[in-house]
């Protein structure tokens, strides 16, 4: 039943034995021990499992592992570089966008994809980008604020010739 | 939910695998419906045949004189982010934009939305009013095309047999002075399934006073998405006054045949149809006149 | 949601306190933003088994027989347990121990657990659970308030279906009615609601070398958990240790026992660490909810806009277990007048057992349900009097020196008047008006 799959996760080729029916999320969490992506519903309703697949944010709970083989997967674990949190991660902390934290990794991945494609989003664009990520604690206001602050920080960094991701 | 998994690289191979399965294998495009159904044990199948490694099935194009060609496996998000789709086929854009979440639309396909054949499939009413055709391989391996409105056979059932495969959906280039719109009602503004939906397309005469041609389609209010033919008759060759649009809404309300379920009662759905039909007609007319109508209410 | 700077006051930002009035960064926030925090469902320990629950899936039934043999034969299965395997009382509950860890002679709700499995992996556990055969005889389910109040209806628990009746009495109701120029009478129903914390419930248990049962769980109250776990499993209190794990949202529902007793029992029986993670569906079915309530309110006011009386009944559906329902529903009665001065009061509350899902604590704790009724009554009274709903509330709100429905004297911390005044200032500064026209008292 089980097969060996090679997944390109966070820039590294990782091997995992799994059944074809297993989801990318389960393989990341249970086989590769990358548990930053969360399992809030397992049916694409909550967004807490959001990862990038070939650069696109997807709900990893619905991607079957053979479908992810030989494709680029980026998870929350890859965002901090050499221990330095990504501006979105830092601003989520500073603006109070993190409470219980369970939605946070998925929320950050959606925001990350947004700011990569649209470095200067309006609040409406931010809300649209995270509309597939449910948060039950914050009421979203501080998350939107954090993404806005992160966009500004990233713009300043790139303006100063710094390393914006 | 264990199953065999196949990754054919050609149409013939895929159809062969489905035929061998004799109904026990299902095609897999985005998988956003079938994977959930299998997990909930709401669907039975011994094998999934992934179509996404078949060349061409996920290709789409939008040519100025050739209309919109959508390969069955095209992720919805590809169309959503294309200016040519939002500008040329706004009803389809409006429908795609509300399917699940952005993260889901990066996986989910238009073809899957049709083949899953839910009465509430968001892309069905716009494709019906846009006059789209569905091209598919039938059970015997022959190629066929039907208008999208003839594609559905009942809740969860389409004209595709056990071994049939949807290949593409083709939308013709709209005529001049044509506008279209889609609207649905959901209790939440995102991540929800339509209680009722409606799409309309109107073509105005060159003076832009009268409706020359019209199509209205409804979702989630009958066993399949349906055309509201009587409502169409009431507005065709008429001036689109508020009264005329109201009459169309009332006629559509009479024609639909919704059920009571956890999302809404039949009476509530009918009332929604009356309102949604007026709104989509009004916005379609505005777009046909070229004076806005791009804003969703 | 959107932050309006005008709503921040100067006092708040200049408070002479160390923490109060300051923005404080949560100490665990960065770890969470990095994705590094391990919730129970993220944890793995060597030798760990996976637990699975077989739910009753029927609201009211007598259990005749449970067959576990076939389930036990599934490869990788280490234990298949029913109530017979529970070494202790098998009972838990926050107010009274009226819930069974594993159903005994009766099923009282679809969310009752009937059997448990521990296996090498989740798939084996799931397969085994699906092979347990439960033979039952259906009983008439008690699903409505009327059913629960019917003295001839089958009793869900031995003591009958009305668990508690409380009363609030103040002043002279007849006098209040006589002094009323307007009276409104309405029935209000609020619905059952799930907290839906983003993290589905989970527990991880192991017996350590000194024989202590350790249970990691995202809980709101480890010590109260322990007070319920130890007797249910027949252990002395000092042989149970509940370890607070990161909690992915609670909102009241993780006040109650969730996975603790089940995962603890599996660890005791298998002598292996066991992790049990609910699916979202299980989380929706099995855990406590916000109480649905039915409220019949009659409220009066004098011609000059003073509240005269409240005459009300509140029925709360606590489901198959009381949990904290007796307190929640009593509290709805205490708060039935809202933050308003009502001189004459009769309010009765009834905590009713039904075969619906057990309801317990949720943000607001009964006060929100009451607010649906009392605020709707206030709007309608203001409308009948031809008064602004805001002025009507300002005139009747509690102020220092006045007493609540139960006689609590208001002193500091009674902020309703200041709150209403702030709304009034805000509205007048922006020339905002209420949508609903103010009617004359002769209207309707």
PDB file of N, CA, C and O in Angstrom, chain A residues 21-22 29-30 33 35-36 38-41 46 48 76-77 80 85 89 93 98-105 108 127 134 136-137 139 141-142 145, chain C residues 1 3 25-26 29-30 32-35 37-39 41-44 50 122-123 194-200 247-249 251 275 280 362-363:
ATOM      1  N   UNK A  21      -3.595   7.742  -0.405  1.00  0.00           N
ATOM      2  CA  UNK A  21      -4.789   8.405   0.117  1.00  0.00           C
ATOM      3  C   UNK A  21      -4.446   9.435   1.183  1.00  0.00           C
ATOM      4  O   UNK A  21      -5.313  10.164   1.636  1.00  0.00           O
ATOM      5  N   UNK A  22      -3.188   9.469   1.611  1.00  0.00           N
ATOM      6  CA  UNK A  22      -2.834  10.396   2.686  1.00  0.00           C
ATOM      7  C   UNK A  22      -2.674  11.807   2.143  1.00  0.00           C
ATOM      8  O   UNK A  22      -2.259  12.019   1.012  1.00  0.00           O
ATOM      9  N   UNK A  29       2.938  16.584   8.798  1.00  0.00           N
ATOM     10  CA  UNK A  29       2.829  16.562  10.263  1.00  0.00           C
ATOM     11  C   UNK A  29       3.333  15.255  10.871  1.00  0.00           C
ATOM     12  O   UNK A  29       4.123  15.271  11.813  1.00  0.00           O
ATOM     13  N   UNK A  30       2.856  14.145  10.325  1.00  0.00           N
ATOM     14  CA  UNK A  30       3.108  12.867  10.994  1.00  0.00           C
ATOM     15  C   UNK A  30       4.403  12.208  10.528  1.00  0.00           C
ATOM     16  O   UNK A  30       5.054  11.526  11.306  1.00  0.00           O
ATOM     17  N   UNK A  33       7.305  15.447  10.522  1.00  0.00           N
ATOM     18  CA  UNK A  33       7.302  16.146  11.807  1.00  0.00           C
ATOM     19  C   UNK A  33       7.368  17.668  11.651  1.00  0.00           C
ATOM     20  O   UNK A  33       7.941  18.362  12.480  1.00  0.00           O
ATOM     21  N   UNK A  35       5.055  20.223  12.185  1.00  0.00           N
ATOM     22  CA  UNK A  35       3.710  20.340  12.760  1.00  0.00           C
ATOM     23  C   UNK A  35       3.237  21.791  12.845  1.00  0.00           C
ATOM     24  O   UNK A  35       2.214  22.064  13.460  1.00  0.00           O
ATOM     25  N   UNK A  36       3.976  22.701  12.213  1.00  0.00           N
ATOM     26  CA  UNK A  36       3.520  24.092  12.206  1.00  0.00           C
ATOM     27  C   UNK A  36       2.209  24.255  11.447  1.00  0.00           C
ATOM     28  O   UNK A  36       1.363  25.070  11.809  1.00  0.00           O
ATOM     29  N   UNK A  38      -1.415  23.309  10.794  1.00  0.00           N
ATOM     30  CA  UNK A  38      -2.351  22.713  11.751  1.00  0.00           C
ATOM     31  C   UNK A  38      -3.526  22.035  11.058  1.00  0.00           C
ATOM     32  O   UNK A  38      -3.866  22.344   9.915  1.00  0.00           O
ATOM     33  N   UNK A  39      -4.149  21.139  11.823  1.00  0.00           N
ATOM     34  CA  UNK A  39      -5.290  20.389  11.293  1.00  0.00           C
ATOM     35  C   UNK A  39      -6.535  20.821  12.062  1.00  0.00           C
ATOM     36  O   UNK A  39      -6.868  20.241  13.084  1.00  0.00           O
ATOM     37  N   UNK A  40      -7.170  21.862  11.582  1.00  0.00           N
ATOM     38  CA  UNK A  40      -8.324  22.396  12.302  1.00  0.00           C
ATOM     39  C   UNK A  40      -9.633  21.783  11.871  1.00  0.00           C
ATOM     40  O   UNK A  40     -10.585  21.744  12.645  1.00  0.00           O
ATOM     41  N   UNK A  41      -9.711  21.309  10.603  1.00  0.00           N
ATOM     42  CA  UNK A  41     -10.997  20.766  10.154  1.00  0.00           C
ATOM     43  C   UNK A  41     -10.817  19.598   9.203  1.00  0.00           C
ATOM     44  O   UNK A  41     -11.665  18.749   9.088  1.00  0.00           O
ATOM     45  N   UNK A  46     -11.126  25.770   7.266  1.00  0.00           N
ATOM     46  CA  UNK A  46     -10.546  26.654   8.280  1.00  0.00           C
ATOM     47  C   UNK A  46      -9.248  27.325   7.860  1.00  0.00           C
ATOM     48  O   UNK A  46      -8.882  28.353   8.417  1.00  0.00           O
ATOM     49  N   UNK A  48      -6.199  26.523   8.455  1.00  0.00           N
ATOM     50  CA  UNK A  48      -5.051  26.434   9.368  1.00  0.00           C
ATOM     51  C   UNK A  48      -3.945  25.537   8.807  1.00  0.00           C
ATOM     52  O   UNK A  48      -2.850  25.507   9.333  1.00  0.00           O
ATOM     53  N   UNK A  76       5.275  27.019   7.103  1.00  0.00           N
ATOM     54  CA  UNK A  76       5.568  28.087   8.074  1.00  0.00           C
ATOM     55  C   UNK A  76       6.984  27.977   8.631  1.00  0.00           C
ATOM     56  O   UNK A  76       7.618  28.981   8.936  1.00  0.00           O
ATOM     57  N   UNK A  77       7.490  26.747   8.707  1.00  0.00           N
ATOM     58  CA  UNK A  77       8.815  26.542   9.309  1.00  0.00           C
ATOM     59  C   UNK A  77       9.925  27.223   8.501  1.00  0.00           C
ATOM     60  O   UNK A  77      11.024  27.424   9.018  1.00  0.00           O
ATOM     61  N   UNK A  80      11.068  32.036   8.827  1.00  0.00           N
ATOM     62  CA  UNK A  80      12.148  32.707   9.560  1.00  0.00           C
ATOM     63  C   UNK A  80      13.468  32.301   8.917  1.00  0.00           C
ATOM     64  O   UNK A  80      13.674  31.135   8.596  1.00  0.00           O
ATOM     65  N   UNK A  85      12.792  36.126  12.637  1.00  0.00           N
ATOM     66  CA  UNK A  85      11.404  35.986  12.180  1.00  0.00           C
ATOM     67  C   UNK A  85      11.133  36.867  10.967  1.00  0.00           C
ATOM     68  O   UNK A  85      11.715  37.945  10.818  1.00  0.00           O
ATOM     69  N   UNK A  89       5.642  37.560  10.780  1.00  0.00           N
ATOM     70  CA  UNK A  89       5.652  36.869  12.069  1.00  0.00           C
ATOM     71  C   UNK A  89       5.884  37.863  13.199  1.00  0.00           C
ATOM     72  O   UNK A  89       5.196  37.846  14.221  1.00  0.00           O
ATOM     73  N   UNK A  93       3.076  39.236  16.241  1.00  0.00           N
ATOM     74  CA  UNK A  93       3.353  39.253  17.683  1.00  0.00           C
ATOM     75  C   UNK A  93       3.145  40.667  18.226  1.00  0.00           C
ATOM     76  O   UNK A  93       2.428  40.877  19.209  1.00  0.00           O
ATOM     77  N   UNK A  98      -1.750  37.450  17.484  1.00  0.00           N
ATOM     78  CA  UNK A  98      -1.665  36.055  17.927  1.00  0.00           C
ATOM     79  C   UNK A  98      -2.362  35.909  19.267  1.00  0.00           C
ATOM     80  O   UNK A  98      -2.025  36.623  20.215  1.00  0.00           O
ATOM     81  N   UNK A  99      -3.345  35.044  19.345  1.00  0.00           N
ATOM     82  CA  UNK A  99      -3.890  34.728  20.665  1.00  0.00           C
ATOM     83  C   UNK A  99      -3.662  33.248  20.945  1.00  0.00           C
ATOM     84  O   UNK A  99      -2.599  32.863  21.388  1.00  0.00           O
ATOM     85  N   UNK A 100      -4.647  32.395  20.629  1.00  0.00           N
ATOM     86  CA  UNK A 100      -4.392  30.979  20.926  1.00  0.00           C
ATOM     87  C   UNK A 100      -3.316  30.424  19.997  1.00  0.00           C
ATOM     88  O   UNK A 100      -2.644  29.462  20.320  1.00  0.00           O
ATOM     89  N   UNK A 101      -3.155  31.031  18.832  1.00  0.00           N
ATOM     90  CA  UNK A 101      -2.043  30.680  17.959  1.00  0.00           C
ATOM     91  C   UNK A 101      -2.318  29.564  16.971  1.00  0.00           C
ATOM     92  O   UNK A 101      -1.486  29.285  16.117  1.00  0.00           O
ATOM     93  N   UNK A 102      -3.471  28.945  17.076  1.00  0.00           N
ATOM     94  CA  UNK A 102      -3.705  27.766  16.243  1.00  0.00           C
ATOM     95  C   UNK A 102      -3.923  28.126  14.779  1.00  0.00           C
ATOM     96  O   UNK A 102      -3.527  27.393  13.881  1.00  0.00           O
ATOM     97  N   UNK A 103      -4.547  29.268  14.531  1.00  0.00           N
ATOM     98  CA  UNK A 103      -4.769  29.694  13.137  1.00  0.00           C
ATOM     99  C   UNK A 103      -3.547  30.416  12.585  1.00  0.00           C
ATOM    100  O   UNK A 103      -3.461  30.677  11.395  1.00  0.00           O
ATOM    101  N   UNK A 104      -2.635  30.809  13.487  1.00  0.00           N
ATOM    102  CA  UNK A 104      -1.567  31.745  13.135  1.00  0.00           C
ATOM    103  C   UNK A 104      -0.681  31.280  11.968  1.00  0.00           C
ATOM    104  O   UNK A 104      -0.465  32.053  11.035  1.00  0.00           O
ATOM    105  N   UNK A 105      -0.158  30.051  11.996  1.00  0.00           N
ATOM    106  CA  UNK A 105       0.712  29.666  10.875  1.00  0.00           C
ATOM    107  C   UNK A 105       0.005  29.751   9.512  1.00  0.00           C
ATOM    108  O   UNK A 105       0.577  30.294   8.555  1.00  0.00           O
ATOM    109  N   UNK A 108      -0.490  33.336   8.515  1.00  0.00           N
ATOM    110  CA  UNK A 108       0.765  33.953   8.066  1.00  0.00           C
ATOM    111  C   UNK A 108       1.108  33.487   6.640  1.00  0.00           C
ATOM    112  O   UNK A 108       1.567  34.282   5.816  1.00  0.00           O
ATOM    113  N   UNK A 127      -8.039  41.579   3.791  1.00  0.00           N
ATOM    114  CA  UNK A 127      -9.165  40.788   4.297  1.00  0.00           C
ATOM    115  C   UNK A 127      -9.569  39.697   3.299  1.00  0.00           C
ATOM    116  O   UNK A 127      -9.897  38.587   3.680  1.00  0.00           O
ATOM    117  N   UNK A 134      -9.820  30.968   9.209  1.00  0.00           N
ATOM    118  CA  UNK A 134     -10.711  31.326  10.318  1.00  0.00           C
ATOM    119  C   UNK A 134      -9.898  31.538  11.589  1.00  0.00           C
ATOM    120  O   UNK A 134      -9.009  30.757  11.900  1.00  0.00           O
ATOM    121  N   UNK A 136     -10.801  32.410  15.696  1.00  0.00           N
ATOM    122  CA  UNK A 136     -11.922  32.528  16.627  1.00  0.00           C
ATOM    123  C   UNK A 136     -11.597  33.453  17.786  1.00  0.00           C
ATOM    124  O   UNK A 136     -12.471  33.760  18.585  1.00  0.00           O
ATOM    125  N   UNK A 137     -10.330  33.861  17.918  1.00  0.00           N
ATOM    126  CA  UNK A 137      -9.951  34.670  19.082  1.00  0.00           C
ATOM    127  C   UNK A 137      -9.973  36.169  18.791  1.00  0.00           C
ATOM    128  O   UNK A 137     -10.528  36.948  19.545  1.00  0.00           O
ATOM    129  N   UNK A 139     -10.971  38.359  16.224  1.00  0.00           N
ATOM    130  CA  UNK A 139     -11.894  39.235  15.502  1.00  0.00           C
ATOM    131  C   UNK A 139     -11.231  39.850  14.279  1.00  0.00           C
ATOM    132  O   UNK A 139     -11.784  40.758  13.667  1.00  0.00           O
ATOM    133  N   UNK A 141      -9.226  42.071  13.405  1.00  0.00           N
ATOM    134  CA  UNK A 141      -8.745  43.452  13.308  1.00  0.00           C
ATOM    135  C   UNK A 141      -7.234  43.553  13.463  1.00  0.00           C
ATOM    136  O   UNK A 141      -6.554  44.219  12.684  1.00  0.00           O
ATOM    137  N   UNK A 142      -6.731  42.879  14.510  1.00  0.00           N
ATOM    138  CA  UNK A 142      -5.293  43.007  14.779  1.00  0.00           C
ATOM    139  C   UNK A 142      -4.454  42.203  13.794  1.00  0.00           C
ATOM    140  O   UNK A 142      -3.280  42.504  13.594  1.00  0.00           O
ATOM    141  N   UNK A 145      -4.153  44.524  10.875  1.00  0.00           N
ATOM    142  CA  UNK A 145      -3.191  45.556  11.280  1.00  0.00           C
ATOM    143  C   UNK A 145      -1.754  45.025  11.173  1.00  0.00           C
ATOM    144  O   UNK A 145      -0.848  45.736  10.718  1.00  0.00           O
TER     145      UNK A 145
ATOM    146  N   UNK C   1     -14.267  46.178  15.130  1.00  0.00           N
ATOM    147  CA  UNK C   1     -13.090  45.605  14.491  1.00  0.00           C
ATOM    148  C   UNK C   1     -12.130  46.694  14.021  1.00  0.00           C
ATOM    149  O   UNK C   1     -10.962  46.669  14.331  1.00  0.00           O
ATOM    150  N   UNK C   3     -10.286  50.019  14.225  1.00  0.00           N
ATOM    151  CA  UNK C   3      -9.977  50.780  15.426  1.00  0.00           C
ATOM    152  C   UNK C   3     -10.110  52.269  15.179  1.00  0.00           C
ATOM    153  O   UNK C   3      -9.407  52.851  14.350  1.00  0.00           O
ATOM    154  N   UNK C  25       3.154  42.353  24.986  1.00  0.00           N
ATOM    155  CA  UNK C  25       3.345  41.283  24.011  1.00  0.00           C
ATOM    156  C   UNK C  25       3.212  39.949  24.719  1.00  0.00           C
ATOM    157  O   UNK C  25       3.837  39.729  25.761  1.00  0.00           O
ATOM    158  N   UNK C  26       2.386  39.076  24.174  1.00  0.00           N
ATOM    159  CA  UNK C  26       2.211  37.760  24.800  1.00  0.00           C
ATOM    160  C   UNK C  26       3.539  36.998  24.755  1.00  0.00           C
ATOM    161  O   UNK C  26       4.161  36.912  23.699  1.00  0.00           O
ATOM    162  N   UNK C  29       3.769  34.319  22.028  1.00  0.00           N
ATOM    163  CA  UNK C  29       3.257  34.640  20.693  1.00  0.00           C
ATOM    164  C   UNK C  29       4.274  34.347  19.583  1.00  0.00           C
ATOM    165  O   UNK C  29       3.901  33.836  18.526  1.00  0.00           O
ATOM    166  N   UNK C  30       5.536  34.646  19.830  1.00  0.00           N
ATOM    167  CA  UNK C  30       6.520  34.459  18.762  1.00  0.00           C
ATOM    168  C   UNK C  30       6.653  32.980  18.398  1.00  0.00           C
ATOM    169  O   UNK C  30       6.662  32.612  17.216  1.00  0.00           O
ATOM    170  N   UNK C  32       4.464  30.780  18.642  1.00  0.00           N
ATOM    171  CA  UNK C  32       3.271  30.395  17.878  1.00  0.00           C
ATOM    172  C   UNK C  32       3.364  30.899  16.437  1.00  0.00           C
ATOM    173  O   UNK C  32       3.009  30.188  15.497  1.00  0.00           O
ATOM    174  N   UNK C  33       3.857  32.122  16.255  1.00  0.00           N
ATOM    175  CA  UNK C  33       3.961  32.692  14.904  1.00  0.00           C
ATOM    176  C   UNK C  33       4.996  31.949  14.065  1.00  0.00           C
ATOM    177  O   UNK C  33       4.904  31.910  12.844  1.00  0.00           O
ATOM    178  N   UNK C  34       5.981  31.367  14.742  1.00  0.00           N
ATOM    179  CA  UNK C  34       6.999  30.597  14.019  1.00  0.00           C
ATOM    180  C   UNK C  34       6.494  29.200  13.665  1.00  0.00           C
ATOM    181  O   UNK C  34       7.141  28.479  12.906  1.00  0.00           O
ATOM    182  N   UNK C  35       5.369  28.817  14.214  1.00  0.00           N
ATOM    183  CA  UNK C  35       4.857  27.459  13.984  1.00  0.00           C
ATOM    184  C   UNK C  35       5.548  26.428  14.851  1.00  0.00           C
ATOM    185  O   UNK C  35       5.469  25.234  14.588  1.00  0.00           O
ATOM    186  N   UNK C  37       5.219  26.090  18.304  1.00  0.00           N
ATOM    187  CA  UNK C  37       4.469  25.635  19.477  1.00  0.00           C
ATOM    188  C   UNK C  37       3.859  24.257  19.216  1.00  0.00           C
ATOM    189  O   UNK C  37       3.243  24.051  18.179  1.00  0.00           O
ATOM    190  N   UNK C  38       4.053  23.359  20.160  1.00  0.00           N
ATOM    191  CA  UNK C  38       3.443  22.039  20.005  1.00  0.00           C
ATOM    192  C   UNK C  38       2.177  21.941  20.839  1.00  0.00           C
ATOM    193  O   UNK C  38       2.216  21.937  22.067  1.00  0.00           O
ATOM    194  N   UNK C  39       1.046  21.872  20.139  1.00  0.00           N
ATOM    195  CA  UNK C  39      -0.221  21.563  20.800  1.00  0.00           C
ATOM    196  C   UNK C  39      -0.248  20.040  20.966  1.00  0.00           C
ATOM    197  O   UNK C  39       0.575  19.330  20.367  1.00  0.00           O
ATOM    198  N   UNK C  41      -2.030  17.716  19.770  1.00  0.00           N
ATOM    199  CA  UNK C  41      -2.124  16.975  18.517  1.00  0.00           C
ATOM    200  C   UNK C  41      -0.831  16.971  17.706  1.00  0.00           C
ATOM    201  O   UNK C  41      -0.702  16.221  16.747  1.00  0.00           O
ATOM    202  N   UNK C  42       0.120  17.839  18.098  1.00  0.00           N
ATOM    203  CA  UNK C  42       1.406  17.897  17.399  1.00  0.00           C
ATOM    204  C   UNK C  42       2.458  17.025  18.091  1.00  0.00           C
ATOM    205  O   UNK C  42       3.548  16.849  17.563  1.00  0.00           O
ATOM    206  N   UNK C  43       2.129  16.554  19.270  1.00  0.00           N
ATOM    207  CA  UNK C  43       3.141  15.870  20.088  1.00  0.00           C
ATOM    208  C   UNK C  43       3.242  14.392  19.724  1.00  0.00           C
ATOM    209  O   UNK C  43       2.244  13.739  19.436  1.00  0.00           O
ATOM    210  N   UNK C  44       4.462  13.914  19.776  1.00  0.00           N
ATOM    211  CA  UNK C  44       4.716  12.498  19.551  1.00  0.00           C
ATOM    212  C   UNK C  44       5.679  12.036  20.639  1.00  0.00           C
ATOM    213  O   UNK C  44       6.647  12.735  20.927  1.00  0.00           O
ATOM    214  N   UNK C  50      -2.463   5.344  19.308  1.00  0.00           N
ATOM    215  CA  UNK C  50      -3.482   6.319  18.934  1.00  0.00           C
ATOM    216  C   UNK C  50      -4.851   5.853  19.410  1.00  0.00           C
ATOM    217  O   UNK C  50      -5.218   4.703  19.184  1.00  0.00           O
ATOM    218  N   UNK C 122      -3.611   5.628  13.603  1.00  0.00           N
ATOM    219  CA  UNK C 122      -4.988   6.127  13.618  1.00  0.00           C
ATOM    220  C   UNK C 122      -5.902   5.304  12.713  1.00  0.00           C
ATOM    221  O   UNK C 122      -7.074   5.090  13.031  1.00  0.00           O
ATOM    222  N   UNK C 123      -5.348   4.846  11.591  1.00  0.00           N
ATOM    223  CA  UNK C 123      -6.194   4.088  10.663  1.00  0.00           C
ATOM    224  C   UNK C 123      -6.656   2.779  11.273  1.00  0.00           C
ATOM    225  O   UNK C 123      -7.826   2.387  11.131  1.00  0.00           O
ATOM    226  N   UNK C 194     -21.885  26.273  18.996  1.00  0.00           N
ATOM    227  CA  UNK C 194     -20.607  25.643  19.312  1.00  0.00           C
ATOM    228  C   UNK C 194     -19.525  26.715  19.415  1.00  0.00           C
ATOM    229  O   UNK C 194     -19.537  27.678  18.663  1.00  0.00           O
ATOM    230  N   UNK C 195     -18.589  26.506  20.318  1.00  0.00           N
ATOM    231  CA  UNK C 195     -17.484  27.462  20.476  1.00  0.00           C
ATOM    232  C   UNK C 195     -16.522  27.402  19.293  1.00  0.00           C
ATOM    233  O   UNK C 195     -15.882  28.396  18.967  1.00  0.00           O
ATOM    234  N   UNK C 196     -16.440  26.235  18.669  1.00  0.00           N
ATOM    235  CA  UNK C 196     -15.492  25.985  17.579  1.00  0.00           C
ATOM    236  C   UNK C 196     -14.104  26.570  17.852  1.00  0.00           C
ATOM    237  O   UNK C 196     -13.635  27.428  17.101  1.00  0.00           O
ATOM    238  N   UNK C 197     -13.454  26.130  18.904  1.00  0.00           N
ATOM    239  CA  UNK C 197     -12.057  26.524  19.036  1.00  0.00           C
ATOM    240  C   UNK C 197     -11.286  25.945  17.853  1.00  0.00           C
ATOM    241  O   UNK C 197     -11.637  24.872  17.352  1.00  0.00           O
ATOM    242  N   UNK C 198     -10.289  26.664  17.370  1.00  0.00           N
ATOM    243  CA  UNK C 198      -9.602  26.201  16.163  1.00  0.00           C
ATOM    244  C   UNK C 198      -8.898  24.861  16.368  1.00  0.00           C
ATOM    245  O   UNK C 198      -8.749  24.079  15.437  1.00  0.00           O
ATOM    246  N   UNK C 199      -8.456  24.603  17.593  1.00  0.00           N
ATOM    247  CA  UNK C 199      -7.810  23.324  17.873  1.00  0.00           C
ATOM    248  C   UNK C 199      -8.864  22.326  18.322  1.00  0.00           C
ATOM    249  O   UNK C 199      -9.495  22.512  19.362  1.00  0.00           O
ATOM    250  N   UNK C 200      -9.080  21.251  17.565  1.00  0.00           N
ATOM    251  CA  UNK C 200      -9.986  20.224  18.055  1.00  0.00           C
ATOM    252  C   UNK C 200      -9.390  19.597  19.323  1.00  0.00           C
ATOM    253  O   UNK C 200      -8.168  19.539  19.489  1.00  0.00           O
ATOM    254  N   UNK C 247      -3.191  25.717  24.510  1.00  0.00           N
ATOM    255  CA  UNK C 247      -4.623  25.528  24.237  1.00  0.00           C
ATOM    256  C   UNK C 247      -5.026  26.360  23.036  1.00  0.00           C
ATOM    257  O   UNK C 247      -4.865  27.576  23.029  1.00  0.00           O
ATOM    258  N   UNK C 248      -5.473  25.665  21.999  1.00  0.00           N
ATOM    259  CA  UNK C 248      -5.842  26.345  20.754  1.00  0.00           C
ATOM    260  C   UNK C 248      -7.266  26.863  20.793  1.00  0.00           C
ATOM    261  O   UNK C 248      -8.090  26.521  19.955  1.00  0.00           O
ATOM    262  N   UNK C 249      -7.572  27.677  21.773  1.00  0.00           N
ATOM    263  CA  UNK C 249      -8.918  28.239  21.927  1.00  0.00           C
ATOM    264  C   UNK C 249      -9.763  27.378  22.841  1.00  0.00           C
ATOM    265  O   UNK C 249      -9.712  26.159  22.791  1.00  0.00           O
ATOM    266  N   UNK C 251     -12.840  29.179  25.070  1.00  0.00           N
ATOM    267  CA  UNK C 251     -14.094  29.951  25.108  1.00  0.00           C
ATOM    268  C   UNK C 251     -15.128  29.340  26.046  1.00  0.00           C
ATOM    269  O   UNK C 251     -16.323  29.556  25.876  1.00  0.00           O
ATOM    270  N   UNK C 275      -2.197   8.895  22.449  1.00  0.00           N
ATOM    271  CA  UNK C 275      -2.654  10.216  22.020  1.00  0.00           C
ATOM    272  C   UNK C 275      -4.025  10.057  21.385  1.00  0.00           C
ATOM    273  O   UNK C 275      -4.236   9.113  20.620  1.00  0.00           O
ATOM    274  N   UNK C 280     -12.716  17.327  13.613  1.00  0.00           N
ATOM    275  CA  UNK C 280     -13.608  18.477  13.780  1.00  0.00           C
ATOM    276  C   UNK C 280     -15.044  18.013  13.991  1.00  0.00           C
ATOM    277  O   UNK C 280     -15.769  18.562  14.819  1.00  0.00           O
ATOM    278  N   UNK C 362     -20.029  28.897  28.085  1.00  0.00           N
ATOM    279  CA  UNK C 362     -19.523  29.584  26.899  1.00  0.00           C
ATOM    280  C   UNK C 362     -19.585  31.071  27.194  1.00  0.00           C
ATOM    281  O   UNK C 362     -20.534  31.542  27.825  1.00  0.00           O
ATOM    282  N   UNK C 363     -18.552  31.772  26.700  1.00  0.00           N
ATOM    283  CA  UNK C 363     -18.450  33.223  26.857  1.00  0.00           C
ATOM    284  C   UNK C 363     -19.796  33.893  27.129  1.00  0.00           C
ATOM    285  O   UNK C 363     -20.680  33.873  26.292  1.00  0.00           O
TER     286      UNK C 363
END
